[in-house]
């Protein structure tokens, strides 16, 4: 796919279908690997599908195209969500995707720009992606490039202090091309965020740091699309979409269930999951 | 503010180099509120549009540099050596792992930093960065070599860490001789066949002084400025092993993990000669003048001399 001259060309129902296909890829690849993070992949995938389906400018045949928009997946454990969309967009093959976490695979456990075409950031250690995105946005401004920078973080992730260093610096440097998405799925590794260390009103906190904020239902594809357009159109200050999501969305036994943060479905569970995602 | 005159500190050489590098539009400078100290302020004054101030937030600075490197820039980021360590995992995971070419500089390295006390005296930075795959680690001994080696980073294709010193040190090079320096190649400053002293940073001039004292007793000492700790010039070390009866290493750094360890690791594989290490033993520094602290920590030319004599006896 060549999306160098991106025009919004997928309908809302087509985006929903794209996200559904990605959900199936996600549970299948994690099952095949016997490990991985389904919960945070399924919570993020509607937004990622909308971004790649209608917003980002990229060229799967030329992944290093310097004026491509950047998508920086800071919550790198949700790598299956990224691999599923990269497969759908033609960056990687189905074989690549299904070799997730295997020795020598281009699909490493956590997203890694050194290994995978179409990946713009090496994640795996939380709290670093917004800083990296800020660096990309500053470089773009110095080059008078029009490229947009999108960063996705998890809500547990923003417990890291570095995230707030970056949030403060992004406001100070007025980087309007920097767009943040917070996947507010309310669950982190050990338990619910409110149990581990509640992050509170994330939108209000970012507003107080000088960001323009919109709060949405991260699974309502119309709201997601509108928020992406709104964020993209604001170029005078950094913008954040706080997406309220459900961890494990789409698979009943994974939904809102901390035990599926980082656990693969077994054979029976995969069967049920694929039935629910048909 | 102006570039230093004769005999500055190695951090002055770093600042002068950044100014010269500014002619390449890819070069950007990142600061964490210590630009006046690391001397990146010289670049800032001349090129504010390519200088990014990130406040007292080193972890963020390192990943902003990584993002810029991924977008075609050549970032030079600096703070105190000790505060780069706050972002160690950022360097490891965010810079070196994806192989992004970010050049990090830590000034005020070692106990030579002086009266600020132990919180500002990094004695472990060389050890830390040396453990990261693909990372180049440099510690120049004077202002001119610091300038030259920093200039060479423009064409260096790996991430790097350069440690500079706060205080002035005697010049080991002049404008001409420093041009012969090369990242990854040790520099022989003096030749002798009895003992080889391999030093870096502020200890290079101490090594020369020790060699001069040894010559009074008829002992010949080779002195090497091992300005690049990684990749280590193992060819040169092999040559020294063949030519000398022993090796003494000297560094303003912990003896755990620094230059002495690097040399010992190599010689442990090849075998050959005994090694003595002069460096900070397993302890923190304190406030004091640089000379007083070097006495206290046992890292003066006299300590090098003692090590040479004990090794040869």
PDB file of N, CA and C in Angstrom, chain A residues 15-62:
ATOM      1  N   UNK A  15     -13.185   0.447   8.652  1.00  0.00           N
ATOM      2  CA  UNK A  15     -12.204   0.518   9.751  1.00  0.00           C
ATOM      3  C   UNK A  15     -12.545  -0.524  10.818  1.00  0.00           C
ATOM      4  N   UNK A  16     -13.832  -0.694  11.080  1.00  0.00           N
ATOM      5  CA  UNK A  16     -14.237  -1.705  12.077  1.00  0.00           C
ATOM      6  C   UNK A  16     -13.836  -3.098  11.614  1.00  0.00           C
ATOM      7  N   UNK A  17     -14.015  -3.347  10.325  1.00  0.00           N
ATOM      8  CA  UNK A  17     -13.638  -4.665   9.784  1.00  0.00           C
ATOM      9  C   UNK A  17     -12.123  -4.874   9.856  1.00  0.00           C
ATOM     10  N   UNK A  18     -11.386  -3.792   9.567  1.00  0.00           N
ATOM     11  CA  UNK A  18      -9.920  -3.870   9.653  1.00  0.00           C
ATOM     12  C   UNK A  18      -9.506  -4.209  11.089  1.00  0.00           C
ATOM     13  N   UNK A  19     -10.119  -3.531  12.035  1.00  0.00           N
ATOM     14  CA  UNK A  19      -9.783  -3.767  13.451  1.00  0.00           C
ATOM     15  C   UNK A  19     -10.142  -5.199  13.861  1.00  0.00           C
ATOM     16  N   UNK A  20     -11.248  -5.692  13.335  1.00  0.00           N
ATOM     17  CA  UNK A  20     -11.664  -7.063  13.670  1.00  0.00           C
ATOM     18  C   UNK A  20     -10.655  -8.088  13.126  1.00  0.00           C
ATOM     19  N   UNK A  21     -10.215  -7.859  11.886  1.00  0.00           N
ATOM     20  CA  UNK A  21      -9.188  -8.760  11.323  1.00  0.00           C
ATOM     21  C   UNK A  21      -7.925  -8.724  12.185  1.00  0.00           C
ATOM     22  N   UNK A  22      -7.542  -7.518  12.586  1.00  0.00           N
ATOM     23  CA  UNK A  22      -6.340  -7.372  13.437  1.00  0.00           C
ATOM     24  C   UNK A  22      -6.522  -8.108  14.760  1.00  0.00           C
ATOM     25  N   UNK A  23      -7.711  -8.031  15.316  1.00  0.00           N
ATOM     26  CA  UNK A  23      -7.961  -8.737  16.593  1.00  0.00           C
ATOM     27  C   UNK A  23      -7.731 -10.246  16.420  1.00  0.00           C
ATOM     28  N   UNK A  24      -8.185 -10.755  15.295  1.00  0.00           N
ATOM     29  CA  UNK A  24      -7.982 -12.192  15.047  1.00  0.00           C
ATOM     30  C   UNK A  24      -6.475 -12.504  14.922  1.00  0.00           C
ATOM     31  N   UNK A  25      -5.776 -11.644  14.179  1.00  0.00           N
ATOM     32  CA  UNK A  25      -4.317 -11.847  14.076  1.00  0.00           C
ATOM     33  C   UNK A  25      -3.666 -11.839  15.464  1.00  0.00           C
ATOM     34  N   UNK A  26      -4.101 -10.899  16.297  1.00  0.00           N
ATOM     35  CA  UNK A  26      -3.486 -10.720  17.621  1.00  0.00           C
ATOM     36  C   UNK A  26      -3.593 -11.999  18.452  1.00  0.00           C
ATOM     37  N   UNK A  27      -4.812 -12.524  18.556  1.00  0.00           N
ATOM     38  CA  UNK A  27      -4.953 -13.708  19.416  1.00  0.00           C
ATOM     39  C   UNK A  27      -4.252 -14.928  18.792  1.00  0.00           C
ATOM     40  N   UNK A  28      -4.274 -14.996  17.460  1.00  0.00           N
ATOM     41  CA  UNK A  28      -3.603 -16.125  16.810  1.00  0.00           C
ATOM     42  C   UNK A  28      -2.094 -16.077  16.998  1.00  0.00           C
ATOM     43  N   UNK A  29      -1.511 -14.899  16.832  1.00  0.00           N
ATOM     44  CA  UNK A  29      -0.038 -14.855  16.940  1.00  0.00           C
ATOM     45  C   UNK A  29       0.414 -15.063  18.378  1.00  0.00           C
ATOM     46  N   UNK A  30      -0.358 -14.576  19.335  1.00  0.00           N
ATOM     47  CA  UNK A  30       0.039 -14.779  20.733  1.00  0.00           C
ATOM     48  C   UNK A  30      -0.129 -16.256  21.115  1.00  0.00           C
ATOM     49  N   UNK A  31      -1.183 -16.864  20.608  1.00  0.00           N
ATOM     50  CA  UNK A  31      -1.370 -18.300  20.849  1.00  0.00           C
ATOM     51  C   UNK A  31      -0.209 -19.097  20.253  1.00  0.00           C
ATOM     52  N   UNK A  32       0.182 -18.731  19.022  1.00  0.00           N
ATOM     53  CA  UNK A  32       1.269 -19.462  18.355  1.00  0.00           C
ATOM     54  C   UNK A  32       2.591 -19.282  19.095  1.00  0.00           C
ATOM     55  N   UNK A  33       2.791 -18.106  19.652  1.00  0.00           N
ATOM     56  CA  UNK A  33       4.042 -17.832  20.372  1.00  0.00           C
ATOM     57  C   UNK A  33       4.031 -18.468  21.763  1.00  0.00           C
ATOM     58  N   UNK A  34       2.835 -18.697  22.282  1.00  0.00           N
ATOM     59  CA  UNK A  34       2.724 -19.206  23.637  1.00  0.00           C
ATOM     60  C   UNK A  34       3.027 -18.161  24.691  1.00  0.00           C
ATOM     61  N   UNK A  35       3.136 -16.915  24.248  1.00  0.00           N
ATOM     62  CA  UNK A  35       3.423 -15.801  25.171  1.00  0.00           C
ATOM     63  C   UNK A  35       3.101 -14.496  24.458  1.00  0.00           C
ATOM     64  N   UNK A  36       2.923 -13.456  25.246  1.00  0.00           N
ATOM     65  CA  UNK A  36       2.624 -12.154  24.651  1.00  0.00           C
ATOM     66  C   UNK A  36       1.566 -11.427  25.463  1.00  0.00           C
ATOM     67  N   UNK A  37       1.150 -10.276  24.963  1.00  0.00           N
ATOM     68  CA  UNK A  37       0.273  -9.388  25.730  1.00  0.00           C
ATOM     69  C   UNK A  37      -1.016  -9.090  24.971  1.00  0.00           C
ATOM     70  N   UNK A  38      -2.027  -9.956  25.157  1.00  0.00           N
ATOM     71  CA  UNK A  38      -3.271  -9.736  24.411  1.00  0.00           C
ATOM     72  C   UNK A  38      -4.087  -8.535  24.918  1.00  0.00           C
ATOM     73  N   UNK A  39      -4.133  -8.347  26.239  1.00  0.00           N
ATOM     74  CA  UNK A  39      -5.025  -7.330  26.811  1.00  0.00           C
ATOM     75  C   UNK A  39      -4.811  -5.942  26.219  1.00  0.00           C
ATOM     76  N   UNK A  40      -3.576  -5.468  26.303  1.00  0.00           N
ATOM     77  CA  UNK A  40      -3.254  -4.113  25.835  1.00  0.00           C
ATOM     78  C   UNK A  40      -3.190  -4.003  24.324  1.00  0.00           C
ATOM     79  N   UNK A  41      -3.065  -5.133  23.621  1.00  0.00           N
ATOM     80  CA  UNK A  41      -3.123  -5.096  22.152  1.00  0.00           C
ATOM     81  C   UNK A  41      -4.568  -4.897  21.708  1.00  0.00           C
ATOM     82  N   UNK A  42      -5.479  -5.618  22.372  1.00  0.00           N
ATOM     83  CA  UNK A  42      -6.892  -5.541  21.995  1.00  0.00           C
ATOM     84  C   UNK A  42      -7.519  -4.199  22.410  1.00  0.00           C
ATOM     85  N   UNK A  43      -6.998  -3.592  23.486  1.00  0.00           N
ATOM     86  CA  UNK A  43      -7.548  -2.288  23.872  1.00  0.00           C
ATOM     87  C   UNK A  43      -7.120  -1.196  22.896  1.00  0.00           C
ATOM     88  N   UNK A  44      -5.944  -1.356  22.279  1.00  0.00           N
ATOM     89  CA  UNK A  44      -5.373  -0.294  21.445  1.00  0.00           C
ATOM     90  C   UNK A  44      -5.750  -0.396  19.973  1.00  0.00           C
ATOM     91  N   UNK A  45      -6.247  -1.557  19.552  1.00  0.00           N
ATOM     92  CA  UNK A  45      -6.262  -1.832  18.109  1.00  0.00           C
ATOM     93  C   UNK A  45      -7.266  -0.996  17.318  1.00  0.00           C
ATOM     94  N   UNK A  46      -8.368  -0.581  17.929  1.00  0.00           N
ATOM     95  CA  UNK A  46      -9.313   0.243  17.153  1.00  0.00           C
ATOM     96  C   UNK A  46      -8.662   1.564  16.743  1.00  0.00           C
ATOM     97  N   UNK A  47      -7.924   2.148  17.669  1.00  0.00           N
ATOM     98  CA  UNK A  47      -7.262   3.430  17.381  1.00  0.00           C
ATOM     99  C   UNK A  47      -6.159   3.231  16.332  1.00  0.00           C
ATOM    100  N   UNK A  48      -5.401   2.162  16.504  1.00  0.00           N
ATOM    101  CA  UNK A  48      -4.310   1.897  15.558  1.00  0.00           C
ATOM    102  C   UNK A  48      -4.871   1.639  14.151  1.00  0.00           C
ATOM    103  N   UNK A  49      -5.967   0.914  14.081  1.00  0.00           N
ATOM    104  CA  UNK A  49      -6.587   0.644  12.768  1.00  0.00           C
ATOM    105  C   UNK A  49      -7.042   1.949  12.122  1.00  0.00           C
ATOM    106  N   UNK A  50      -7.622   2.831  12.912  1.00  0.00           N
ATOM    107  CA  UNK A  50      -8.088   4.116  12.356  1.00  0.00           C
ATOM    108  C   UNK A  50      -6.910   4.965  11.892  1.00  0.00           C
ATOM    109  N   UNK A  51      -5.829   4.941  12.658  1.00  0.00           N
ATOM    110  CA  UNK A  51      -4.638   5.729  12.277  1.00  0.00           C
ATOM    111  C   UNK A  51      -4.066   5.246  10.952  1.00  0.00           C
ATOM    112  N   UNK A  52      -3.813   3.938  10.869  1.00  0.00           N
ATOM    113  CA  UNK A  52      -3.198   3.396   9.645  1.00  0.00           C
ATOM    114  C   UNK A  52      -4.193   3.382   8.488  1.00  0.00           C
ATOM    115  N   UNK A  53      -5.466   3.167   8.812  1.00  0.00           N
ATOM    116  CA  UNK A  53      -6.465   3.075   7.755  1.00  0.00           C
ATOM    117  C   UNK A  53      -6.708   4.406   7.071  1.00  0.00           C
ATOM    118  N   UNK A  54      -6.676   5.488   7.843  1.00  0.00           N
ATOM    119  CA  UNK A  54      -7.096   6.764   7.252  1.00  0.00           C
ATOM    120  C   UNK A  54      -6.166   7.946   7.468  1.00  0.00           C
ATOM    121  N   UNK A  55      -5.210   7.850   8.339  1.00  0.00           N
ATOM    122  CA  UNK A  55      -4.489   9.067   8.706  1.00  0.00           C
ATOM    123  C   UNK A  55      -3.017   9.087   8.298  1.00  0.00           C
ATOM    124  N   UNK A  56      -2.290   8.057   8.665  1.00  0.00           N
ATOM    125  CA  UNK A  56      -0.830   8.114   8.506  1.00  0.00           C
ATOM    126  C   UNK A  56      -0.411   8.101   7.046  1.00  0.00           C
ATOM    127  N   UNK A  57       0.608   8.902   6.737  1.00  0.00           N
ATOM    128  CA  UNK A  57       1.220   8.878   5.401  1.00  0.00           C
ATOM    129  C   UNK A  57       2.452   7.987   5.478  1.00  0.00           C
ATOM    130  N   UNK A  58       2.456   6.920   4.700  1.00  0.00           N
ATOM    131  CA  UNK A  58       3.590   5.992   4.712  1.00  0.00           C
ATOM    132  C   UNK A  58       3.648   5.293   3.379  1.00  0.00           C
ATOM    133  N   UNK A  59       4.714   4.560   3.160  1.00  0.00           N
ATOM    134  CA  UNK A  59       4.854   3.774   1.937  1.00  0.00           C
ATOM    135  C   UNK A  59       5.447   2.428   2.328  1.00  0.00           C
ATOM    136  N   UNK A  60       4.609   1.393   2.312  1.00  0.00           N
ATOM    137  CA  UNK A  60       5.069   0.071   2.762  1.00  0.00           C
ATOM    138  C   UNK A  60       6.208  -0.448   1.893  1.00  0.00           C
ATOM    139  N   UNK A  61       6.298   0.061   0.667  1.00  0.00           N
ATOM    140  CA  UNK A  61       7.404  -0.370  -0.204  1.00  0.00           C
ATOM    141  C   UNK A  61       8.676   0.424   0.063  1.00  0.00           C
ATOM    142  N   UNK A  62       8.562   1.477   0.817  1.00  0.00           N
ATOM    143  CA  UNK A  62       9.713   2.318   1.154  1.00  0.00           C
ATOM    144  C   UNK A  62       9.579   2.750   2.610  1.00  0.00           C
TER     145      UNK A  62
END
